[in-house]
Tab-separated table of C-alpha atoms and ligand atoms in Angstrom:
chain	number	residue	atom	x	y	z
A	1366	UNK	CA	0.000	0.000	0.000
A	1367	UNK	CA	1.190	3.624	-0.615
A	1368	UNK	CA	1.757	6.153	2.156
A	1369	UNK	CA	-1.229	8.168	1.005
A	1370	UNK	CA	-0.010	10.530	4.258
A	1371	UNK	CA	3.039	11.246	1.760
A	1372	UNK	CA	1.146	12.803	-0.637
A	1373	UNK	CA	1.271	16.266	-0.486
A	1374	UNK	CA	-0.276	19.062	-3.271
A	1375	UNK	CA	2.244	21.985	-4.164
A	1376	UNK	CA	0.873	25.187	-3.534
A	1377	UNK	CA	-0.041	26.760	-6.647
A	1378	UNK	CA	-0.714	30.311	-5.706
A	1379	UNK	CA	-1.505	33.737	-8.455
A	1380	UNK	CA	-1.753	37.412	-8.776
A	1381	UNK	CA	-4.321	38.835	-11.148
A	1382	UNK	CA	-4.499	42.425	-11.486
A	1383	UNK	CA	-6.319	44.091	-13.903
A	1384	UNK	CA	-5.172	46.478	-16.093
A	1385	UNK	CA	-7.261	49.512	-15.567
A	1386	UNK	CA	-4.388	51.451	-14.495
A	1387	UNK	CA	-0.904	51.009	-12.945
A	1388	UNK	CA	-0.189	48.872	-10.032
A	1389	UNK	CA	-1.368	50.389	-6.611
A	1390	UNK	CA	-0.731	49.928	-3.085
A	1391	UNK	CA	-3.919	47.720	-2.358
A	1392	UNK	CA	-2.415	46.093	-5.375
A	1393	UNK	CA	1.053	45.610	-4.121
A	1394	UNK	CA	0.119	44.402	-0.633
A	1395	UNK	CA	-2.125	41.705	-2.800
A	1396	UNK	CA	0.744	40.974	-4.884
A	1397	UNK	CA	3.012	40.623	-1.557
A	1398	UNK	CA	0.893	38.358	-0.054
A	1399	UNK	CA	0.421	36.138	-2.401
A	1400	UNK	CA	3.996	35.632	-3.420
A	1401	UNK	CA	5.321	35.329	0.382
A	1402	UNK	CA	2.510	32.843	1.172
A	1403	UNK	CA	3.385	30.714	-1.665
A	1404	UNK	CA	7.299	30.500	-1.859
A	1405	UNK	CA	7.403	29.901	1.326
A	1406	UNK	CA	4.981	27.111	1.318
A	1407	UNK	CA	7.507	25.756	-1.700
A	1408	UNK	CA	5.284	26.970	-4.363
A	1409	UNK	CA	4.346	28.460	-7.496
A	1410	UNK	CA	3.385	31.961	-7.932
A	1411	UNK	CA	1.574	32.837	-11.498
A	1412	UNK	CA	0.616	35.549	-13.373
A	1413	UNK	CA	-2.891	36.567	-15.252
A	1414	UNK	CA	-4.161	39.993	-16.664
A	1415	UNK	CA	-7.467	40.351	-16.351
A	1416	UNK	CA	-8.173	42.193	-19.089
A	1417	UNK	CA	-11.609	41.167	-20.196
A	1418	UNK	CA	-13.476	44.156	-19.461
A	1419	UNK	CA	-12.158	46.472	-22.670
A	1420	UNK	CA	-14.024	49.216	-21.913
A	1421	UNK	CA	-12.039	49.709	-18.687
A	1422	UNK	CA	-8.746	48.724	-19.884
A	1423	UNK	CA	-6.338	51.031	-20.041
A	1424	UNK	CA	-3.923	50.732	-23.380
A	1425	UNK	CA	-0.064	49.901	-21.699
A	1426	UNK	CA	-1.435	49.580	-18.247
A	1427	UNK	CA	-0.448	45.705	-17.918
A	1428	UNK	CA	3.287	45.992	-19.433
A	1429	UNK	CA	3.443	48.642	-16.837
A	1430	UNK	CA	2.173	46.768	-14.394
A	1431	UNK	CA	4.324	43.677	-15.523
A	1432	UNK	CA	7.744	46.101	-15.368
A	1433	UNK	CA	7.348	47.258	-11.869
A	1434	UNK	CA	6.526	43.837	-10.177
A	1435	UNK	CA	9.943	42.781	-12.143
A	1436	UNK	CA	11.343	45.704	-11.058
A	1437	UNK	CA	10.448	45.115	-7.267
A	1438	UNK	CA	11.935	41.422	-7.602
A	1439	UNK	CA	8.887	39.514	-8.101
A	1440	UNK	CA	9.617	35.927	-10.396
A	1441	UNK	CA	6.732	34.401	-11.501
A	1442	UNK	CA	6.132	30.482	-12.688
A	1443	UNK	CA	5.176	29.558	-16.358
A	1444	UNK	CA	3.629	32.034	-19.115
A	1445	UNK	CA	1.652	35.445	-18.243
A	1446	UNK	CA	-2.036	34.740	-18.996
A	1447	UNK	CA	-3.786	37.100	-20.722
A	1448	UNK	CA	-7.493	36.844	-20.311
A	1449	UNK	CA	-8.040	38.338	-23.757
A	1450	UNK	CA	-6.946	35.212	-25.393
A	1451	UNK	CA	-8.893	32.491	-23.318
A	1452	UNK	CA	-12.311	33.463	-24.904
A	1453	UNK	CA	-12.109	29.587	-26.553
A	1454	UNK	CA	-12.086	28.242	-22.996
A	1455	UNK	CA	-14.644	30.656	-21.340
A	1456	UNK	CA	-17.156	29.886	-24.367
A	1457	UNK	CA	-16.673	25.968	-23.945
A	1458	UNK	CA	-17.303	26.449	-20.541
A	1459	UNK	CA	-20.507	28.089	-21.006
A	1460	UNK	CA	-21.505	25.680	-23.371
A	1461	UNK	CA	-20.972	22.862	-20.955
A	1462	UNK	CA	-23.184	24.483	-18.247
A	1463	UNK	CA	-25.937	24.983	-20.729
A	1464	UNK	CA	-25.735	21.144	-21.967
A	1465	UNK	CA	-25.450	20.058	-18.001
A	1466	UNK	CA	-28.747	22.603	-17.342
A	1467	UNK	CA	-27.126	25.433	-15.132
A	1468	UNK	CA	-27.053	27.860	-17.802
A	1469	UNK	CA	-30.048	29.938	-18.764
A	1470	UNK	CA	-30.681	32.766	-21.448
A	1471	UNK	CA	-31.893	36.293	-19.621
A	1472	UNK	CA	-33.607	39.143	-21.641
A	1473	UNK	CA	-33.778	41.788	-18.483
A	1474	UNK	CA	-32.727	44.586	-18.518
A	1475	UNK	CA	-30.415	46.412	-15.455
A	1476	UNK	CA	-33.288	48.617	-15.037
A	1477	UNK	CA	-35.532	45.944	-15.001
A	1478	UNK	CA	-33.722	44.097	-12.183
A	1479	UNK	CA	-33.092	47.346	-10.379
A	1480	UNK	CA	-36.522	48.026	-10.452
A	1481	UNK	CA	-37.838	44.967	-9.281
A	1482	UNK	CA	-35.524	44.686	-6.298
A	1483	UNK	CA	-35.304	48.322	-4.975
A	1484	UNK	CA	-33.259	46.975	-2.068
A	1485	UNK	CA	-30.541	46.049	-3.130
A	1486	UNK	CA	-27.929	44.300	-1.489
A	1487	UNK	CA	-23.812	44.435	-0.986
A	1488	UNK	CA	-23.899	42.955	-4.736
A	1489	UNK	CA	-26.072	44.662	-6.035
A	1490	UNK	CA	-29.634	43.835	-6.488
A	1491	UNK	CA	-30.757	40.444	-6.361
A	1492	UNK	CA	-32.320	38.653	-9.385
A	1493	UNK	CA	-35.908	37.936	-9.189
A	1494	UNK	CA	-35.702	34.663	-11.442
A	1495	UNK	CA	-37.946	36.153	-13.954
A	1496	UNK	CA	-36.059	33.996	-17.481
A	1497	UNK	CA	-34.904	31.337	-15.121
A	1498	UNK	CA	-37.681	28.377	-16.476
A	1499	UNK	CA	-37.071	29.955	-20.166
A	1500	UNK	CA	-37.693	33.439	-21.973
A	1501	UNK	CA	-41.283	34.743	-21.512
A	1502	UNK	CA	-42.484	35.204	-24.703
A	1503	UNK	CA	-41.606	38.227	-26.809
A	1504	UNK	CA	-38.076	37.997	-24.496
A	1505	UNK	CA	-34.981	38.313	-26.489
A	1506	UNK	CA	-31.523	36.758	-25.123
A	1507	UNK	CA	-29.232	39.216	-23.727
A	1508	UNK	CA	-27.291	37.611	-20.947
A	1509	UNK	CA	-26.396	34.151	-19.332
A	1510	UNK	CA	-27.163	33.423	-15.905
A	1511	UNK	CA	-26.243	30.550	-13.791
A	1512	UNK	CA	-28.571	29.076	-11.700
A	1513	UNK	CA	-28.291	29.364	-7.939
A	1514	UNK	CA	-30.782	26.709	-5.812
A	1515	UNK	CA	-31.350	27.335	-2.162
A	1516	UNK	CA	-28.977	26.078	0.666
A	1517	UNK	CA	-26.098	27.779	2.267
A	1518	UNK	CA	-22.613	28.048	0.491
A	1519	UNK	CA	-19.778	28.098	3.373
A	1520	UNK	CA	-15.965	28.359	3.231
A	1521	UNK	CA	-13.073	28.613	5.901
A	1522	UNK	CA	-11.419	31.780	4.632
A	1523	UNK	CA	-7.610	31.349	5.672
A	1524	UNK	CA	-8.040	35.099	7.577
A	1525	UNK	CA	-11.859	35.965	7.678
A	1526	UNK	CA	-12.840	32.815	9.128
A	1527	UNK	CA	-16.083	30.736	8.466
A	1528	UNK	CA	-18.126	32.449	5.756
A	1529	UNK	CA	-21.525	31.463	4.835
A	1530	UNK	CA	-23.823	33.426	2.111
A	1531	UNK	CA	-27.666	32.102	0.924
A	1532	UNK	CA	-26.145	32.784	-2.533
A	1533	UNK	CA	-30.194	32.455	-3.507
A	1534	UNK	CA	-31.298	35.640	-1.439
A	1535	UNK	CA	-27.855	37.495	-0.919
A	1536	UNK	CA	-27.044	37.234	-4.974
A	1537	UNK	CA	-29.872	35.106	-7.198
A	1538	UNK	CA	-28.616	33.411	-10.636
A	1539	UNK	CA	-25.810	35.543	-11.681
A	1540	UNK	CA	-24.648	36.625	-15.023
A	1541	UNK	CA	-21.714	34.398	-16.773
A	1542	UNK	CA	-22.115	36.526	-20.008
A	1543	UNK	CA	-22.967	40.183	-20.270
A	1544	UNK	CA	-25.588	41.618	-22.496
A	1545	UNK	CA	-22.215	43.416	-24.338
A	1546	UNK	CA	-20.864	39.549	-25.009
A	1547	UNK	CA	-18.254	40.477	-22.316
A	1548	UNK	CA	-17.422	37.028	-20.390
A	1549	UNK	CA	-18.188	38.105	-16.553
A	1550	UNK	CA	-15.490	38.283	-13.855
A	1551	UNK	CA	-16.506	35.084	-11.924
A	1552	UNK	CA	-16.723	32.998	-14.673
A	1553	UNK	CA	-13.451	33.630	-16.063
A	1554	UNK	CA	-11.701	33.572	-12.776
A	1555	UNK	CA	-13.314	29.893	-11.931
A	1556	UNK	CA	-12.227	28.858	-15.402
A	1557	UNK	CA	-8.785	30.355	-15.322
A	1558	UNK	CA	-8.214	29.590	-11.471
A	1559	UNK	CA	-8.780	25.949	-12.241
A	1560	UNK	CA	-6.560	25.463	-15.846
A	1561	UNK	CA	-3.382	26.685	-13.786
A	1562	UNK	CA	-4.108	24.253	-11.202
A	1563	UNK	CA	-4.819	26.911	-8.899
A	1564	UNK	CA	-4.591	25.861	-4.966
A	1565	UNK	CA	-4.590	29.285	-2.852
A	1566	UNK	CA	-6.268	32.053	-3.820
A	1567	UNK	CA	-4.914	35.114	-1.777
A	1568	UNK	CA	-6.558	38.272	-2.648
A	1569	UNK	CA	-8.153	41.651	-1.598
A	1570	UNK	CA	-11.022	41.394	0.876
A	1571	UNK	CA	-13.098	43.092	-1.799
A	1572	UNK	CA	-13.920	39.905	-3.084
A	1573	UNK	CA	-14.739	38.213	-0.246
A	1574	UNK	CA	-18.366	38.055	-1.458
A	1575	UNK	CA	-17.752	36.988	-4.771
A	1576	UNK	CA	-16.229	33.922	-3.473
A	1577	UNK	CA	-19.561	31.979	-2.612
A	1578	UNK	CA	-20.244	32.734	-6.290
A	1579	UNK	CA	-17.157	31.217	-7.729
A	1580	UNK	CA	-17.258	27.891	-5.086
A	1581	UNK	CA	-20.810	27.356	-6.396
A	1582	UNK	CA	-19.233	27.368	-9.936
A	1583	UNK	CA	-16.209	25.208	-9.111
A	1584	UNK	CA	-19.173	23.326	-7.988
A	1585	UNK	CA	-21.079	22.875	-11.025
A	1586	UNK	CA	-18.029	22.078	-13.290
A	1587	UNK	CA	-17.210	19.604	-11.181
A	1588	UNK	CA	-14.112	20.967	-9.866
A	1589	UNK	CA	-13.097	21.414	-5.937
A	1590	UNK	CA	-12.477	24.635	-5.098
A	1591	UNK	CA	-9.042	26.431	-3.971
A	1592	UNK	CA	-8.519	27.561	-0.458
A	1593	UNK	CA	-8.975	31.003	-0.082
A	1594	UNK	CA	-7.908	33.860	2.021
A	1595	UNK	CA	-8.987	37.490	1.916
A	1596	UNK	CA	-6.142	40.109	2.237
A	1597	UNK	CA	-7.720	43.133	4.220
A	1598	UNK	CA	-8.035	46.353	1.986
A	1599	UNK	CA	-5.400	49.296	2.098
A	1600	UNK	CA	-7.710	52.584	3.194
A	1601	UNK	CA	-6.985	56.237	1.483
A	1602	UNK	CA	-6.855	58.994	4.151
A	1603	UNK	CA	-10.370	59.633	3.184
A	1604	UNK	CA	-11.225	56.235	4.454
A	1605	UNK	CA	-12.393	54.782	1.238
A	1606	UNK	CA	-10.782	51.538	-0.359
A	1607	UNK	CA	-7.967	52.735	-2.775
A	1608	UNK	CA	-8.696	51.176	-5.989
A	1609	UNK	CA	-7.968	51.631	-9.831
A	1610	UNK	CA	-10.598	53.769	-9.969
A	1611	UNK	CA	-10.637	56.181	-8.228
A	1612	UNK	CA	-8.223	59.216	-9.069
A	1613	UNK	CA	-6.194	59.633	-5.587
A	1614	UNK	CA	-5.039	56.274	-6.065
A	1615	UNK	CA	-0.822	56.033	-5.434
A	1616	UNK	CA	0.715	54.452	-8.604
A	1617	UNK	CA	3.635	51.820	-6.929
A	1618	UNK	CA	6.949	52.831	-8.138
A	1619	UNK	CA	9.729	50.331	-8.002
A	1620	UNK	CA	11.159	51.815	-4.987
A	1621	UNK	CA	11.872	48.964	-2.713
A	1622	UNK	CA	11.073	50.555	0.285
A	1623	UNK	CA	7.691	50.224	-0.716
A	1624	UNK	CA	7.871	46.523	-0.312
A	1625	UNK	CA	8.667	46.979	3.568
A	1626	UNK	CA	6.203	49.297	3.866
A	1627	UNK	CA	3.757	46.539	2.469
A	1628	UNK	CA	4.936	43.382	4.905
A	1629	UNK	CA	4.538	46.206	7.575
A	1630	UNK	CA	0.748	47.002	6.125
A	1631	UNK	CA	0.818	43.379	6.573
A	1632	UNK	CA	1.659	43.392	10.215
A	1633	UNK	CA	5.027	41.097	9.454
A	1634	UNK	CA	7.199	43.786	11.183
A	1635	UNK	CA	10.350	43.601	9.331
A	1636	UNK	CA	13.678	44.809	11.145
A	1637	UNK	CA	14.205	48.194	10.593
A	1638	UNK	CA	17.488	48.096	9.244
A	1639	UNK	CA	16.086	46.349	6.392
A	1640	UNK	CA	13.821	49.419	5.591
A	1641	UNK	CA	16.150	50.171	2.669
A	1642	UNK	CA	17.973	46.962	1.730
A	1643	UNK	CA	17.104	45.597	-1.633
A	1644	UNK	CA	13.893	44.200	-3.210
A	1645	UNK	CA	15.632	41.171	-3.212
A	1646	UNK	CA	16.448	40.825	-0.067
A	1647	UNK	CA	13.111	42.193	1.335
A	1648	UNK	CA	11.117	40.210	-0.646
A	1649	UNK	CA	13.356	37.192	0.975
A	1650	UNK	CA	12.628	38.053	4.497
A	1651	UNK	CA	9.091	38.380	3.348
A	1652	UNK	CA	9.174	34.844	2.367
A	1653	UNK	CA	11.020	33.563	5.002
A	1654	UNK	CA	9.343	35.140	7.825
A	1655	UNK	CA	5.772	35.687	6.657
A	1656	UNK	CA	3.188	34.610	8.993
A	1657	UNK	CA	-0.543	35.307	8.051
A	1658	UNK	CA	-1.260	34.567	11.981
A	1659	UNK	CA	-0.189	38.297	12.217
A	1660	UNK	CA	-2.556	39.906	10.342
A	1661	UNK	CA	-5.685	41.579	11.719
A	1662	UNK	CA	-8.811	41.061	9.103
A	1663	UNK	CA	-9.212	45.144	9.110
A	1664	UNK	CA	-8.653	47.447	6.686
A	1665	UNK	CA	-6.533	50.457	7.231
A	1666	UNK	CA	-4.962	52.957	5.726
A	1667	UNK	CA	-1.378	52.673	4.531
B	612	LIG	N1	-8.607	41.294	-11.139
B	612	LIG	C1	-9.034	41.522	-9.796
B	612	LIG	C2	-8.505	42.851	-9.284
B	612	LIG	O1	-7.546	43.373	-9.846
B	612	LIG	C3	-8.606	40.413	-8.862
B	612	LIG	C4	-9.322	39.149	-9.138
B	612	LIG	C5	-8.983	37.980	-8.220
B	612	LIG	O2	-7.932	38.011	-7.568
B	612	LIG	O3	-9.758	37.044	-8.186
B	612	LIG	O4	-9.043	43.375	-8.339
């Protein structure tokens, strides 16, 4: 008999920014994270541009990106993967959930949602199931929704702790495809999450709540889910999440003293005499020392 106790998984961890501007600080703590938690597990550490949403894309805003986390010492595993060219995969994908009965065609509209669920929730409003047993008549197709039945969806986030959402009242079948064609965010990141053999997911708490979404997905392809844990969110002196967004965001430069500043966001306390050694050699205590025991599930500011 094999030692089954022998066999152990590699940690397969990622960073996927999206390209909607230049790397930021909520960005670069993400990035941090995610590379210290899995080098020092052993691991790998990949790359992927979301860059799906074209409207928001910002022409030169991923090589950018790209230079400064080479700049700041960051190696990643294996080919950069561009979301732009997996449309192949996200289609087949959709048409596998339609043929296994999860997929359905929607002709709301936004306003027509909005309007029939005033109060809406953290995610926005919550869909009232009106094209969920087929189009009413006179309906055409604009988006595809996957179907949500009742029951709980609960995860042990690695910082957060147990999360549970009613994915049916929090959320309601949620759009795969947009009306525009545009693939949505959590199908692409189920699809692309699970190609590169994708074991840790370590990202900004922002997406805490689209996580029940994407385990329900891993669900329905068959696939088990990664672990996940939920980075807490870098705060601008205003208070509000710093995000691509918004104009007061920092661009990251490839100074390495940001990097210390980042563990130290991260509540890793680095010495103080490394406060201006090299990205190399931050990044390596960062690896060697990084403990996510240490960091308080609150955002703050920087
Ligand atoms: N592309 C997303 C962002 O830049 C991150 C997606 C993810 O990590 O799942 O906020």
């Amino acid at each position: 008999m094999p030692d089954m106790g022998a066999i152990t998984r590699t940690t397969v961890g990622r960073f996927a920014p999206s390209p909607s501007g230049p790397l930021h600080l909520g960005s670069l703590v993400t990035a941090l994270g995610s590379y210290c938690h899995a080098r020092q597990r052993g691991g790998l550490w990949r790359l992927r541009i979301e860059d799906l949403d074209t409207p928001r894309v910002v022409p030169g805003a991923a090589e950018t990106i790209l230079k400064t986390l080479e700049h700041l010492g960051f190696e990643w595993d294996g080919e950069v993967v561009w979301q732009s060219r997996r449309f192949e995969a996200y289609a087949a994908t959709l048409h596998q959930l339609k043929q296994d009965g999860w997929l359905f065609d929607c002709g709301c509209s936004r306003r027509e949602i909005l309007a029939s669920a005033p109060h809406a929730g953290e995610e926005g409003p919550v869909y009232p199931g009106t094209c969920r047993h087929g189009l009413p008549p006179g309906r055409q197709a604009r988006s595809q929704r996957l179907r949500v039945d009742s029951g709980l969806i609960c995860f042990a986030d690695g910082l957060y702790g147990q999360i549970e959402q009613s994915l049916q009242s929090a959320v309601g079948d949620f759009v795969l495809r947009r009306g525009d064609g545009v693939y949505a965010y959590q199908l692409a990141v189920v699809v692309d999450d699970h190609a590169a053999g994708i074991t840790d997911v370590v990202r900004g708490a922002d997406l805490l709540w689209s996580t029940p979404r994407q385990i329900h997905l891993h669900a329905c392809l068959g696939h088990s889910p990664p672990h996940y844990i939920h980075l807490p969110l870098v705060l601008g002196n205003d208070g509000e999440k710093l995000s691509k967004r918004h104009q007061q965001d920092v661009p990251v430069s490839s100074d390495p003293h940001l990097l210390w500043q980042a563990l130290n966001f991260l509540a890793q306390a680095p010495p103080k005499e490394m406060c201006r050694a090299s990205a190399r050699e931050i990044l390596a205590w960062g690896v060697e020392n990084f403990s996510l025991a240490r960091i308080r599930p609150v955002d703050q500011t920087f």
